[in-house]
Amino acid sequence: MELQMEDSVLVKQYVDGDEKALEVLINRHNQKISSFIYSKVLDKDITEDIFQDTFIKVIKTLKKGSYSEEGKFLPWVMRIAHNLIIDHFRKNKRMPKFEGSEDFNIFSVIKDDKLNAEKQLIKDQIDSDLSLLIEELPEDQKKVLIMRIYKDMSFKEISENTGVSINTALGRMRYALINLRKIVDRNNIVLTN
Amino acid sequence: MEKIYSEEDVCKLHKSSPETIKFLLDYSKSLQVVEYKKFTFEQHLN
């Protein structure tokens, strides 16, 4: 006959540094706790999440030595799980979830403006290449281009800032773009996303 | 006859996956709680 060690003994062993004791405790109560959570949330993934969060709290409390053993390990863990289930429903109430149906998917109407990871990488690369190219421009053209493109200043503001007329600022911007194109062509650089 | 039982199988037995358990065990191994004076610090060792 296999002797089953009491939860309280395993808890003590775990607190004393025996990680194996935790494994025994988790496996022993896995089904009870998971089934309890599942009976409330009716979703396998959410059950896994809450189960995980429950034991993270258990681990932290035990390691901090804040758990007082009264021979009630399982009811204590169940109480933590119960509180997390309540938190889950509260959170969902504050942020109602709309998942659409088979014939209507909300994501076909609402688009995410962000680029995907690959496009973002390409964009970052282009931005960094472009900043190197801008460094090649004559100082006066570079100044105007940076103010216009990166600082979003108007040509009036640029002219006030650089002490030249609006027409000169416009001309410098034009030459900056022409020169940039020349550098791009000369070096066969591809700047497209 | 009127259906009086729930359509959802709330009594279904469920078990968390071995991956979740492995995560918890690894988490536990990596977590160290250090106490210094009145403060308690949690640190994760990789």
mmCIF file of N, CA and C in Angstrom, chain A residues 23-87:
data_model
loop_
_atom_site.group_PDB
_atom_site.id
_atom_site.type_symbol
_atom_site.label_atom_id
_atom_site.label_comp_id
_atom_site.label_asym_id
_atom_site.label_seq_id
_atom_site.Cartn_x
_atom_site.Cartn_y
_atom_site.Cartn_z
ATOM 1 N N GLU A 23 5.648 19.811 -6.853
ATOM 2 C CA GLU A 23 5.155 19.019 -7.980
ATOM 3 C C GLU A 23 4.093 18.024 -7.506
ATOM 4 N N VAL A 24 4.358 17.399 -6.378
ATOM 5 C CA VAL A 24 3.404 16.423 -5.829
ATOM 6 C C VAL A 24 2.093 17.139 -5.482
ATOM 7 N N LEU A 25 2.221 18.300 -4.849
ATOM 8 C CA LEU A 25 1.019 19.046 -4.454
ATOM 9 C C LEU A 25 0.194 19.465 -5.667
ATOM 10 N N ILE A 26 0.883 19.986 -6.690
ATOM 11 C CA ILE A 26 0.163 20.446 -7.888
ATOM 12 C C ILE A 26 -0.527 19.255 -8.562
ATOM 13 N N ASN A 27 0.219 18.180 -8.747
ATOM 14 C CA ASN A 27 -0.375 17.020 -9.426
ATOM 15 C C ASN A 27 -1.511 16.411 -8.613
ATOM 16 N N ARG A 28 -1.365 16.429 -7.311
ATOM 17 C CA ARG A 28 -2.408 15.854 -6.453
ATOM 18 C C ARG A 28 -3.730 16.621 -6.581
ATOM 19 N N HIS A 29 -3.622 17.945 -6.670
ATOM 20 C CA HIS A 29 -4.850 18.744 -6.652
ATOM 21 C C HIS A 29 -5.215 19.330 -8.010
ATOM 22 N N ASN A 30 -4.430 19.006 -9.017
ATOM 23 C CA ASN A 30 -4.670 19.562 -10.354
ATOM 24 C C ASN A 30 -6.133 19.404 -10.786
ATOM 25 N N GLN A 31 -6.610 18.161 -10.756
ATOM 26 C CA GLN A 31 -7.959 17.901 -11.275
ATOM 27 C C GLN A 31 -9.047 18.629 -10.483
ATOM 28 N N LYS A 32 -8.920 18.610 -9.157
ATOM 29 C CA LYS A 32 -9.942 19.256 -8.318
ATOM 30 C C LYS A 32 -10.003 20.760 -8.601
ATOM 31 N N ILE A 33 -8.823 21.374 -8.609
ATOM 32 C CA ILE A 33 -8.778 22.840 -8.768
ATOM 33 C C ILE A 33 -9.168 23.233 -10.192
ATOM 34 N N SER A 34 -8.604 22.529 -11.179
ATOM 35 C CA SER A 34 -8.923 22.857 -12.580
ATOM 36 C C SER A 34 -10.409 22.656 -12.864
ATOM 37 N N SER A 35 -10.979 21.562 -12.355
ATOM 38 C CA SER A 35 -12.400 21.303 -12.605
ATOM 39 C C SER A 35 -13.266 22.369 -11.939
ATOM 40 N N PHE A 36 -12.832 22.791 -10.740
ATOM 41 C CA PHE A 36 -13.569 23.844 -10.033
ATOM 42 C C PHE A 36 -13.568 25.134 -10.865
ATOM 43 N N ILE A 37 -12.379 25.497 -11.376
ATOM 44 C CA ILE A 37 -12.277 26.731 -12.172
ATOM 45 C C ILE A 37 -13.114 26.580 -13.452
ATOM 46 N N TYR A 38 -12.961 25.403 -14.092
ATOM 47 C CA TYR A 38 -13.677 25.190 -15.361
ATOM 48 C C TYR A 38 -15.190 25.267 -15.159
ATOM 49 N N SER A 39 -15.660 24.757 -14.013
ATOM 50 C CA SER A 39 -17.112 24.762 -13.763
ATOM 51 C C SER A 39 -17.652 26.188 -13.674
ATOM 52 N N LYS A 40 -16.767 27.151 -13.391
ATOM 53 C CA LYS A 40 -17.204 28.550 -13.289
ATOM 54 C C LYS A 40 -16.996 29.314 -14.596
ATOM 55 N N VAL A 41 -15.864 29.103 -15.244
ATOM 56 C CA VAL A 41 -15.559 29.947 -16.415
ATOM 57 C C VAL A 41 -15.914 29.281 -17.754
ATOM 58 N N LEU A 42 -16.039 27.947 -17.743
ATOM 59 C CA LEU A 42 -16.427 27.176 -18.932
ATOM 60 C C LEU A 42 -15.548 27.457 -20.154
ATOM 61 N N ASP A 43 -14.298 27.633 -19.906
ATOM 62 C CA ASP A 43 -13.381 27.860 -21.021
ATOM 63 C C ASP A 43 -12.020 27.258 -20.637
ATOM 64 N N LYS A 44 -11.537 26.373 -21.508
ATOM 65 C CA LYS A 44 -10.303 25.646 -21.168
ATOM 66 C C LYS A 44 -9.103 26.578 -21.011
ATOM 67 N N ASP A 45 -8.964 27.535 -21.947
ATOM 68 C CA ASP A 45 -7.795 28.415 -21.897
ATOM 69 C C ASP A 45 -7.818 29.308 -20.655
ATOM 70 N N ILE A 46 -9.014 29.840 -20.361
ATOM 71 C CA ILE A 46 -9.126 30.705 -19.171
ATOM 72 C C ILE A 46 -8.867 29.876 -17.914
ATOM 73 N N THR A 47 -9.337 28.635 -17.941
ATOM 74 C CA THR A 47 -9.082 27.747 -16.800
ATOM 75 C C THR A 47 -7.577 27.587 -16.575
ATOM 76 N N GLU A 48 -6.849 27.343 -17.663
ATOM 77 C CA GLU A 48 -5.386 27.188 -17.550
ATOM 78 C C GLU A 48 -4.764 28.456 -16.979
ATOM 79 N N ASP A 49 -5.222 29.612 -17.486
ATOM 80 C CA ASP A 49 -4.667 30.890 -17.018
ATOM 81 C C ASP A 49 -4.911 31.080 -15.524
ATOM 82 N N ILE A 50 -6.148 30.827 -15.111
ATOM 83 C CA ILE A 50 -6.475 31.057 -13.693
ATOM 84 C C ILE A 50 -5.748 30.040 -12.809
ATOM 85 N N PHE A 51 -5.648 28.808 -13.292
ATOM 86 C CA PHE A 51 -4.911 27.773 -12.551
ATOM 87 C C PHE A 51 -3.455 28.230 -12.351
ATOM 88 N N GLN A 52 -2.887 28.733 -13.437
ATOM 89 C CA GLN A 52 -1.497 29.195 -13.378
ATOM 90 C C GLN A 52 -1.340 30.351 -12.388
ATOM 91 N N ASP A 53 -2.243 31.342 -12.512
ATOM 92 C CA ASP A 53 -2.165 32.505 -11.611
ATOM 93 C C ASP A 53 -2.366 32.085 -10.154
ATOM 94 N N THR A 54 -3.251 31.113 -9.952
ATOM 95 C CA THR A 54 -3.506 30.631 -8.590
ATOM 96 C C THR A 54 -2.211 30.098 -7.991
ATOM 97 N N PHE A 55 -1.533 29.230 -8.736
ATOM 98 C CA PHE A 55 -0.322 28.634 -8.177
ATOM 99 C C PHE A 55 0.852 29.613 -8.107
ATOM 100 N N ILE A 56 0.829 30.629 -8.962
ATOM 101 C CA ILE A 56 1.871 31.653 -8.824
ATOM 102 C C ILE A 56 1.700 32.347 -7.464
ATOM 103 N N LYS A 57 0.433 32.607 -7.101
ATOM 104 C CA LYS A 57 0.175 33.225 -5.787
ATOM 105 C C LYS A 57 0.570 32.281 -4.664
ATOM 106 N N VAL A 58 0.246 31.006 -4.852
ATOM 107 C CA VAL A 58 0.578 30.004 -3.833
ATOM 108 C C VAL A 58 2.097 29.965 -3.632
ATOM 109 N N ILE A 59 2.818 29.893 -4.760
ATOM 110 C CA ILE A 59 4.285 29.804 -4.697
ATOM 111 C C ILE A 59 4.864 31.029 -3.981
ATOM 112 N N LYS A 60 4.382 32.217 -4.390
ATOM 113 C CA LYS A 60 4.915 33.447 -3.787
ATOM 114 C C LYS A 60 4.641 33.469 -2.286
ATOM 115 N N THR A 61 3.396 33.135 -1.910
ATOM 116 C CA THR A 61 3.042 33.184 -0.486
ATOM 117 C C THR A 61 3.885 32.193 0.316
ATOM 118 N N LEU A 62 4.051 30.981 -0.223
ATOM 119 C CA LEU A 62 4.834 29.977 0.501
ATOM 120 C C LEU A 62 6.293 30.401 0.621
ATOM 121 N N LYS A 63 6.832 30.914 -0.501
ATOM 122 C CA LYS A 63 8.257 31.298 -0.470
ATOM 123 C C LYS A 63 8.506 32.481 0.464
ATOM 124 N N LYS A 64 7.473 33.341 0.590
ATOM 125 C CA LYS A 64 7.641 34.501 1.486
ATOM 126 C C LYS A 64 7.439 34.108 2.945
ATOM 127 N N GLY A 65 6.959 32.890 3.128
ATOM 128 C CA GLY A 65 6.714 32.414 4.493
ATOM 129 C C GLY A 65 5.476 33.021 5.113
ATOM 130 N N SER A 66 4.548 33.512 4.256
ATOM 131 C CA SER A 66 3.346 34.145 4.814
ATOM 132 C C SER A 66 2.184 33.156 5.007
ATOM 133 N N TYR A 67 2.407 31.890 4.666
ATOM 134 C CA TYR A 67 1.318 30.912 4.803
ATOM 135 C C TYR A 67 1.376 30.280 6.183
ATOM 136 N N SER A 68 0.207 30.300 6.855
ATOM 137 C CA SER A 68 0.202 29.643 8.162
ATOM 138 C C SER A 68 -0.544 28.312 8.024
ATOM 139 N N GLU A 69 0.144 27.274 8.316
ATOM 140 C CA GLU A 69 -0.415 25.925 8.114
ATOM 141 C C GLU A 69 -1.449 25.604 9.196
ATOM 142 N N GLU A 70 -2.649 25.349 8.707
ATOM 143 C CA GLU A 70 -3.681 24.903 9.653
ATOM 144 C C GLU A 70 -4.315 23.636 9.102
ATOM 145 N N GLY A 71 -3.537 22.943 8.318
ATOM 146 C CA GLY A 71 -4.041 21.698 7.729
ATOM 147 C C GLY A 71 -5.100 21.926 6.667
ATOM 148 N N LYS A 72 -5.079 23.122 6.081
ATOM 149 C CA LYS A 72 -6.126 23.439 5.099
ATOM 150 C C LYS A 72 -5.527 23.943 3.805
ATOM 151 N N PHE A 73 -4.602 23.206 3.272
ATOM 152 C CA PHE A 73 -3.942 23.662 2.048
ATOM 153 C C PHE A 73 -4.929 23.778 0.889
ATOM 154 N N LEU A 74 -5.676 22.705 0.614
ATOM 155 C CA LEU A 74 -6.581 22.713 -0.543
ATOM 156 C C LEU A 74 -7.657 23.813 -0.443
ATOM 157 N N PRO A 75 -8.360 23.924 0.724
ATOM 158 C CA PRO A 75 -9.348 25.015 0.809
ATOM 159 C C PRO A 75 -8.722 26.392 0.594
ATOM 160 N N TRP A 76 -7.479 26.537 1.055
ATOM 161 C CA TRP A 76 -6.785 27.829 0.868
ATOM 162 C C TRP A 76 -6.536 28.095 -0.621
ATOM 163 N N VAL A 77 -6.053 27.075 -1.336
ATOM 164 C CA VAL A 77 -5.793 27.236 -2.771
ATOM 165 C C VAL A 77 -7.114 27.489 -3.516
ATOM 166 N N MET A 78 -8.158 26.765 -3.096
ATOM 167 C CA MET A 78 -9.475 26.958 -3.735
ATOM 168 C C MET A 78 -9.966 28.399 -3.539
ATOM 169 N N ARG A 79 -9.687 28.949 -2.362
ATOM 170 C CA ARG A 79 -10.118 30.331 -2.073
ATOM 171 C C ARG A 79 -9.378 31.311 -2.999
ATOM 172 N N ILE A 80 -8.099 31.051 -3.204
ATOM 173 C CA ILE A 80 -7.324 31.912 -4.113
ATOM 174 C C ILE A 80 -7.917 31.807 -5.522
ATOM 175 N N ALA A 81 -8.170 30.572 -5.956
ATOM 176 C CA ALA A 81 -8.741 30.367 -7.299
ATOM 177 C C ALA A 81 -10.092 31.069 -7.410
ATOM 178 N N HIS A 82 -10.902 30.941 -6.366
ATOM 179 C CA HIS A 82 -12.223 31.570 -6.347
ATOM 180 C C HIS A 82 -12.102 33.090 -6.505
ATOM 181 N N ASN A 83 -11.170 33.687 -5.769
ATOM 182 C CA ASN A 83 -10.973 35.141 -5.870
ATOM 183 C C ASN A 83 -10.513 35.543 -7.275
ATOM 184 N N LEU A 84 -9.655 34.712 -7.863
ATOM 185 C CA LEU A 84 -9.176 35.035 -9.215
ATOM 186 C C LEU A 84 -10.302 34.886 -10.247
ATOM 187 N N ILE A 85 -11.190 33.940 -10.007
ATOM 188 C CA ILE A 85 -12.341 33.784 -10.913
ATOM 189 C C ILE A 85 -13.210 35.049 -10.849
ATOM 190 N N ILE A 86 -13.424 35.530 -9.613
ATOM 191 C CA ILE A 86 -14.220 36.763 -9.441
ATOM 192 C C ILE A 86 -13.519 37.924 -10.153
ATOM 193 N N ASP A 87 -12.207 38.028 -9.983
ATOM 194 C CA ASP A 87 -11.436 39.085 -10.665
ATOM 195 C C ASP A 87 -11.630 38.984 -12.178
#
